[in-house]
C-alpha positions as a printed NumPy array, in Angstrom:
array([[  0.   ,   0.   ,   0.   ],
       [  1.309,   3.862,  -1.005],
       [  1.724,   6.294,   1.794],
       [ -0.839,   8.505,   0.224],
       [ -3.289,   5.588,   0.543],
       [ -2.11 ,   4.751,   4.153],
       [ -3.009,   8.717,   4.633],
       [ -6.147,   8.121,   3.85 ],
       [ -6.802,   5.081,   5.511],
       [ -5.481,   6.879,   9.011],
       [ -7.76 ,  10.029,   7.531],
       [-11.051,   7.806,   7.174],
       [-10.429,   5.911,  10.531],
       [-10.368,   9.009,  12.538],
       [-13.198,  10.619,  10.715],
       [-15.244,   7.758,  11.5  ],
       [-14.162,   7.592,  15.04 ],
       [-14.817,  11.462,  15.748],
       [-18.387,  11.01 ,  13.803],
       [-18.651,   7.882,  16.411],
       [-17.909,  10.141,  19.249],
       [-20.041,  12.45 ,  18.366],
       [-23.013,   9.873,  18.503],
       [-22.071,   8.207,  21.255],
       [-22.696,  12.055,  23.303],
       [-25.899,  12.661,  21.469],
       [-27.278,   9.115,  22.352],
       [-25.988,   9.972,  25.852],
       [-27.435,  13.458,  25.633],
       [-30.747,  12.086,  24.605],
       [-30.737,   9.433,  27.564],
       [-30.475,  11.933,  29.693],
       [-33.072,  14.026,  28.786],
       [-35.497,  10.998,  28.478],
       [-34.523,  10.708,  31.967],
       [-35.503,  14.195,  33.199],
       [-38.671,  14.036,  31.38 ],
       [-39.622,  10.673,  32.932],
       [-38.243,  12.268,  36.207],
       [-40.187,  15.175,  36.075],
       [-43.593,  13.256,  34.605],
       [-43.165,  11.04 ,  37.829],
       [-42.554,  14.252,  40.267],
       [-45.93 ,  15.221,  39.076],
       [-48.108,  11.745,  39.218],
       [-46.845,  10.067,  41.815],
       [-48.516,  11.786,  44.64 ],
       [-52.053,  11.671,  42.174],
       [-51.428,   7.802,  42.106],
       [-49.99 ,   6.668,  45.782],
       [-52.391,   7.933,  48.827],
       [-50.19 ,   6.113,  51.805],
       [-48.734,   8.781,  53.282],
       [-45.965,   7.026,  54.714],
       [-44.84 ,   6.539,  51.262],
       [-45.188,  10.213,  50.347],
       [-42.978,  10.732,  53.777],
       [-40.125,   8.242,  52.473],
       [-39.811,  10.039,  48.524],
       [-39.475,  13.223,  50.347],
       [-36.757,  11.937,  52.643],
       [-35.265,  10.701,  49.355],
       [-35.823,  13.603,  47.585],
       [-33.633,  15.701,  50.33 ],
       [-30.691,  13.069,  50.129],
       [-30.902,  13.192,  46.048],
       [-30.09 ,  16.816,  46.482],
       [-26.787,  16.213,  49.344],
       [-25.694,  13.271,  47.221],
       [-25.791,  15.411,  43.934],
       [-23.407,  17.915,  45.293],
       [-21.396,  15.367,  47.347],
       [-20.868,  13.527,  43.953],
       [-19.456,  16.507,  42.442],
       [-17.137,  16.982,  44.551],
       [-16.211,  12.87 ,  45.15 ],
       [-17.042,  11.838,  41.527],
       [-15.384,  14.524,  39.5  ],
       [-13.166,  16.415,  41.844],
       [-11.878,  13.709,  43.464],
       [-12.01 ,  14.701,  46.63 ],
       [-13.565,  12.789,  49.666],
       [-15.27 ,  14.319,  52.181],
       [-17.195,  13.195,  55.33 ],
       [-18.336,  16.702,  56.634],
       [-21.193,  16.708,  54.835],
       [-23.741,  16.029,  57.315],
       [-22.133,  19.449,  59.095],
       [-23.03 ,  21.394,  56.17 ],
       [-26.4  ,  20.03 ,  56.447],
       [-26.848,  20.254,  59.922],
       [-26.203,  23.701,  59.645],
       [-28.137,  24.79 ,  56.824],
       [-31.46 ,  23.131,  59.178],
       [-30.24 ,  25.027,  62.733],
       [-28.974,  28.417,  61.079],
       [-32.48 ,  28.564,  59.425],
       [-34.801,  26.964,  62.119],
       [-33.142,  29.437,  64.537],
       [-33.199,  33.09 ,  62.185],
       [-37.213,  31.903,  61.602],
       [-37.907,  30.655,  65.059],
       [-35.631,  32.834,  67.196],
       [-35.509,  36.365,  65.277],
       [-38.767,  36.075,  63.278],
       [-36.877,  36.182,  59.976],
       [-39.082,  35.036,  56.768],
       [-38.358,  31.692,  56.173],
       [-36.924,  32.023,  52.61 ],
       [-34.466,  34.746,  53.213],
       [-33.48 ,  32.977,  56.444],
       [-32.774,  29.601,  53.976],
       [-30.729,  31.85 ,  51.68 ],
       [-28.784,  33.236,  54.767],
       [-27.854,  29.794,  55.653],
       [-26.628,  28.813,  52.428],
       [-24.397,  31.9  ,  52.224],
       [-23.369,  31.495,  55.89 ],
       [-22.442,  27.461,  55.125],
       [-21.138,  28.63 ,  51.852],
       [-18.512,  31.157,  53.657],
       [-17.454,  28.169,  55.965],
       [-17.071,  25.598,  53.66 ],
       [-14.488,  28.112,  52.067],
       [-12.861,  28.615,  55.19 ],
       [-12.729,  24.567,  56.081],
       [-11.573,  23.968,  52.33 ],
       [ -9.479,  26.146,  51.635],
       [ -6.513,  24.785,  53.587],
       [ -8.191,  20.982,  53.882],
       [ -8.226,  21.017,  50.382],
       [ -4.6  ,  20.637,  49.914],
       [ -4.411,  17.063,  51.879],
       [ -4.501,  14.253,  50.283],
       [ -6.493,  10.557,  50.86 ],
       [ -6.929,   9.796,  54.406],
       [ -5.497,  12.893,  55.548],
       [ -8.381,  15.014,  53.918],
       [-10.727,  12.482,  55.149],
       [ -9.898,  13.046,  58.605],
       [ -9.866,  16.59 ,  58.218],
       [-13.465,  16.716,  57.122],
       [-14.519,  14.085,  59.627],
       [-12.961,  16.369,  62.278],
       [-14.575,  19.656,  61.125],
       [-17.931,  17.371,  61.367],
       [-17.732,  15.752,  64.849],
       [-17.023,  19.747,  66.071],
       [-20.174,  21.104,  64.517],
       [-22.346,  17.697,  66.263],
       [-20.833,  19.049,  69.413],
       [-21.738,  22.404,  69.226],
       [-25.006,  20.838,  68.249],
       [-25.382,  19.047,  71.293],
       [-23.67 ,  21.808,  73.474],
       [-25.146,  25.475,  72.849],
       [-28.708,  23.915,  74.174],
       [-29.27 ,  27.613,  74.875],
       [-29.442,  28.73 ,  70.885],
       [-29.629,  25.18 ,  69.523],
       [-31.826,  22.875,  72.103],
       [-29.243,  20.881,  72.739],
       [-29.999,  17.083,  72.53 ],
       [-33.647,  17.474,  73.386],
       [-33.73 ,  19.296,  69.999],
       [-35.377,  22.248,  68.428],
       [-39.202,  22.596,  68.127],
       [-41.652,  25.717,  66.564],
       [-40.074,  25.493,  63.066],
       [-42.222,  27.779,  60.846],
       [-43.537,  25.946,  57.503],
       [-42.079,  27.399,  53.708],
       [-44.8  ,  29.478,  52.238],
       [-45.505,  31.335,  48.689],
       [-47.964,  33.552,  49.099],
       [-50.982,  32.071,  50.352],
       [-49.624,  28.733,  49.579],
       [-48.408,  27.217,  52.934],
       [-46.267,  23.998,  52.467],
       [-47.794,  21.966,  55.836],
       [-48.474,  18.736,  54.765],
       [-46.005,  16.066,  53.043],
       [-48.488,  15.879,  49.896],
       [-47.313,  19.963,  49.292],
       [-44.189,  19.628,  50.47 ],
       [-43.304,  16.698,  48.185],
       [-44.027,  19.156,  45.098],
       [-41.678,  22.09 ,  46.893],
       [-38.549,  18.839,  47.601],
       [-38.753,  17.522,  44.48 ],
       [-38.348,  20.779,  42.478],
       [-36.153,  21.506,  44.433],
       [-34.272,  18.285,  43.616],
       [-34.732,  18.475,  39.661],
       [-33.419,  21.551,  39.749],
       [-29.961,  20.484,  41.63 ],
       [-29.783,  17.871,  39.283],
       [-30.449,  20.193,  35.694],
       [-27.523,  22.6  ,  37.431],
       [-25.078,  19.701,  37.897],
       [-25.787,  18.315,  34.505],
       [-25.146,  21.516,  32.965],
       [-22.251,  22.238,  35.303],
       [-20.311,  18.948,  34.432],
       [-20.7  ,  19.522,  30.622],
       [-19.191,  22.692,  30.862],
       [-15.859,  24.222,  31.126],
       [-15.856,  23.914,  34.553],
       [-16.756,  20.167,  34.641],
       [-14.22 ,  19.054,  32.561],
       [-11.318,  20.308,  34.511],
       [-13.015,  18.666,  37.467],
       [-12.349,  15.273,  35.618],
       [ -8.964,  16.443,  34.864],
       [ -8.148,  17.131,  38.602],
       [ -9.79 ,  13.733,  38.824],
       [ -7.793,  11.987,  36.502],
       [ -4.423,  13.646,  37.831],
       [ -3.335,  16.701,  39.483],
       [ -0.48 ,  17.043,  38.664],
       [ -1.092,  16.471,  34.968],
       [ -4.152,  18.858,  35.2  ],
       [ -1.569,  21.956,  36.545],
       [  0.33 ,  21.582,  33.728],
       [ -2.523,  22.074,  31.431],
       [ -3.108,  25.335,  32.951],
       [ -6.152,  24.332,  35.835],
       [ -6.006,  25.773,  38.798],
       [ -6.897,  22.81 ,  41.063],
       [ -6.992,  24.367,  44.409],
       [ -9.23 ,  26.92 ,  42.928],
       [-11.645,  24.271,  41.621],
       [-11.457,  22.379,  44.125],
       [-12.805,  24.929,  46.901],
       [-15.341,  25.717,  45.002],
       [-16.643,  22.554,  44.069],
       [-16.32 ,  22.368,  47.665],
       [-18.468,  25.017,  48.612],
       [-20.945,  24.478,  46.051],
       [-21.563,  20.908,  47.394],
       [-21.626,  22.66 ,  50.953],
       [-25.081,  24.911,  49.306],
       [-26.206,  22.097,  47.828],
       [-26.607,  20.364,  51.206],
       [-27.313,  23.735,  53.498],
       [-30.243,  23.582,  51.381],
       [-31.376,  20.514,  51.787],
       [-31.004,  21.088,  55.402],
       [-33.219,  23.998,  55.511],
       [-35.772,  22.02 ,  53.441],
       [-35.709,  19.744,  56.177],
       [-35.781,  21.552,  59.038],
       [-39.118,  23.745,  57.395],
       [-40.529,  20.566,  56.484],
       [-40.25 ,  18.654,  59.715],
       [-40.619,  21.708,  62.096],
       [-38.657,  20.298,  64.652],
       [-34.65 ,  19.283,  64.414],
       [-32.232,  17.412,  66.769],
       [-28.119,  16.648,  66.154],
       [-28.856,  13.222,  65.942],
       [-29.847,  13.634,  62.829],
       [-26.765,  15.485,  61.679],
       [-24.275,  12.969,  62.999],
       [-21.139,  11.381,  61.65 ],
       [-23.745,   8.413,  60.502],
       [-25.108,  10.538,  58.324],
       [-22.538,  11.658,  56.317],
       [-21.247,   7.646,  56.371],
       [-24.455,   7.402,  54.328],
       [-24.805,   9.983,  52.142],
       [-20.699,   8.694,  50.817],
       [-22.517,   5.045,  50.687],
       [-25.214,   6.436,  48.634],
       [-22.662,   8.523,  45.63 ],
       [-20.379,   5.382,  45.658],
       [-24.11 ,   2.58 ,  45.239],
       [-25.523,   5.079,  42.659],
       [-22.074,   5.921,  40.568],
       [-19.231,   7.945,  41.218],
       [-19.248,  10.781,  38.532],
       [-22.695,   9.835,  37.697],
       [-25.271,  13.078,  38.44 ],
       [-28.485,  10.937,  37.557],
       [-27.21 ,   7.642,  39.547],
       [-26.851,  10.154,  42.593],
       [-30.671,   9.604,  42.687],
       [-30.391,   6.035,  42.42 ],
       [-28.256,   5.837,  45.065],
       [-30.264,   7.723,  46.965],
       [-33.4  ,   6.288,  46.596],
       [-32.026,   2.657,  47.383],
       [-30.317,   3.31 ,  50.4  ],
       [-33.03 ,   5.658,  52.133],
       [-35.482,   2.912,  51.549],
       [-33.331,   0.215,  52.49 ],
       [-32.637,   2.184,  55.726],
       [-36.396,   1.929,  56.087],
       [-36.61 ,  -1.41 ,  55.769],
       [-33.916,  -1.833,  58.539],
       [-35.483,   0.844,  60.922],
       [-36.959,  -1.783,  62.991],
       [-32.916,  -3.615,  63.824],
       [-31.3  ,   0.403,  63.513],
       [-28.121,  -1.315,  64.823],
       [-27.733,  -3.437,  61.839],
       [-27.801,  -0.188,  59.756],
       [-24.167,   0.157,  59.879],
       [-23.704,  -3.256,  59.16 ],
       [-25.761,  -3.181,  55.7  ],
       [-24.122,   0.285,  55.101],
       [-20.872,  -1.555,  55.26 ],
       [-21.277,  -4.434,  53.276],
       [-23.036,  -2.669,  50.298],
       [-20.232,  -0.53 ,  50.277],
       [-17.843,  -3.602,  50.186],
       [-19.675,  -5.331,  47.295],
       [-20.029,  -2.517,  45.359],
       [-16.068,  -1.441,  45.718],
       [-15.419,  -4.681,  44.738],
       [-17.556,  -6.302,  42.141],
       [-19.328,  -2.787,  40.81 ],
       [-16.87 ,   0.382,  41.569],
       [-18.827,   2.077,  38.644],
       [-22.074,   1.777,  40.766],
       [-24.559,  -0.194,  40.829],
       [-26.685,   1.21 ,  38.134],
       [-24.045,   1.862,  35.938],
       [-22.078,  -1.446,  36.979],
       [-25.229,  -3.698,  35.954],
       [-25.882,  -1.875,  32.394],
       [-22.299,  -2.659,  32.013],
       [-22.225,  -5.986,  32.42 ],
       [-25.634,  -6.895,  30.262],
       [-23.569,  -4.934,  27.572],
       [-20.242,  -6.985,  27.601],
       [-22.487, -10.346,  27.989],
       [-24.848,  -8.798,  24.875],
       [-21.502,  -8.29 ,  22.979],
       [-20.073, -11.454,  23.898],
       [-23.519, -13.265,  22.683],
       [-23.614, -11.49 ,  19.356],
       [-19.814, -12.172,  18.962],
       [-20.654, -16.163,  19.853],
       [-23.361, -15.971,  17.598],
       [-21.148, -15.167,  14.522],
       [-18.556, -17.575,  15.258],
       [-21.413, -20.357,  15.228],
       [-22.911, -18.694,  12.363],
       [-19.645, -19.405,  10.468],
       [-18.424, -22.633,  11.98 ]])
């Protein structure tokens, strides 16, 4: 063969593989909007179909993770960076606005604002310099930072309740609209929710996103290129700090009454368990994740010491035999044993 025709063999091979690419995003793309529109369909039936109200009481429990596991899975799935203060952040989005509504009468949207600002300015402060650890040492940090906030939690009983928690939470409101039964407040969560995930989605297909993966994929290979990865990093940081002050004030308005038990180092054990079961680096397995591991702690409400236990072990199995997630892991595999029956196929066909 001539080297012009090896030219244009090389030529052809990566036009077809760049045309391949390019389908590969828009069949992604399109799965992904199937998804939302499925998402949002179901955001709008499902309390028209199911009447339990226990039920209704679950989704929105799930819906309030979906959001803390979204922005935690920025920051583990395509920063890189693992954190176990989370359950801080969303401890203090809950007491900063149960106690601006409660204690000094502010309106209870500003006051959930406030606290996202207010969590927002301390996650910079916390991540700044924790940021700049690396593996366990970050860890630690983060677990540190979160074990100090329980305590003051438990400890200011004069501002916070202490352990016998805090009661008189106002309700959300628009307008006339009051939010004061789990049928309404399903609609506000769940919004709430899609929209976290639409901003993430958009976020990780941007500029932005892609020198998250970079910082991901290496460091050191991403500063060369030009990122700034502590600058990216702390804000990822404090973006996934919002993300779960918010859900924390959701929470707290929805509930009306908080306590530091549930803002505890088990806690932010399971929203980790939930990013790594639904897909790290995955936005829509986030609510996967989620969903399976707020109703499987459900299911094991009645033997709450063998929470941990379960908590462990799905993290174990899916570390092991799925470290893409479980949603992700299983599409996966049906793929490669789809492939591997069509290739089997052939061979038989020709044999």
């Amino acid at each position: 063969m001539s080297r012009d025709s090896c030219l244009h063999a090389e030529v052809q091979a990566f036009w077809h593989a760049g045309v391949s690419r390019k389908l590969m995003f828009a069949f992604i793309k399109r799965r992904e909007n199937l998804f939302l529109l499925i998402f949002a369909l179901a955001i709008i039936l499902i309390p028209l179909v199911v009447k339990n109200k226990y039920y209704i009481i679950v989704m929105n429990i799930v819906g309030l993770n979906t959001i803390v596991v979204v922005g935690l899975n920025l920051l583990i799935g395509f920063a890189g960076q693992i954190s176990l203060g989370h359950a801080a952040f969303y401890g203090m989005g809950a007491y900063l606005s149960a106690i601006l509504t409660t204690t000094y009468s502010f309106p209870p949207w500003p006051s959930a604002f406030i606290a996202m600002l207010a969590t927002g300015m301390v996650a910079y402060l916390v991540g700044y310099p924790s940021l700049k650890l690396r593996g366990h040492y970050l860890v630690m940090a983060t677990l540190g930072f979160s074990i100090i906030v329980h305590i003051f939690m438990v400890e200011l009983d004069k501002i916070t309740g202490g352990p016998s928690g805090f009661p008189g939470i106002p309700n959300l409101s628009i307008g006339s609209l009051i939010f004061d039964n789990d049928f309404k407040n399903f609609y506000l969560i769940w919004t709430f929710s899609f929209l976290c995930i639409l901003a993430s989605l958009n976020l990780v297909s941007s500029r932005v996103g892609r020198a998250l993966k970079a910082i991901h994929g290496s460091e050191v290979a991403a500063n060369t290129l030009g990122v700034d990865t502590d600058k990216y990093k702390t804000k990822v940081f404090v973006l996934s700090a919002m993300f779960a002050s918010l859900a924390g004030s959701l929470y707290a308005h929805y509930m009306t009454f908080i306590s530091p038990r549930s803002f505890d180092f088990y806690y932010s054990i399971q929203v980790v368990t939930m990013v790594i079961a639904g897909g790290m680096g995955s936005v829509l397995g986030s609510f996967f994740g989620a969903g399976l591991l707020t109703v499987l702690s459900e299911i094991l409400h009645v033997a709450e010491r063998y929470n941990i236990i379960a908590y462990g072990t799905i993290l174990t199995l899916v570390l092991v035999f799925l470290p893409e997630g479980i949603l992700v892991g299983l599409y996966n595999l049906y793929q490669r044993r789809r492939i591997a029956a069509l290739i089997e196929g052939e061979i038989n066909a020709k044999s």
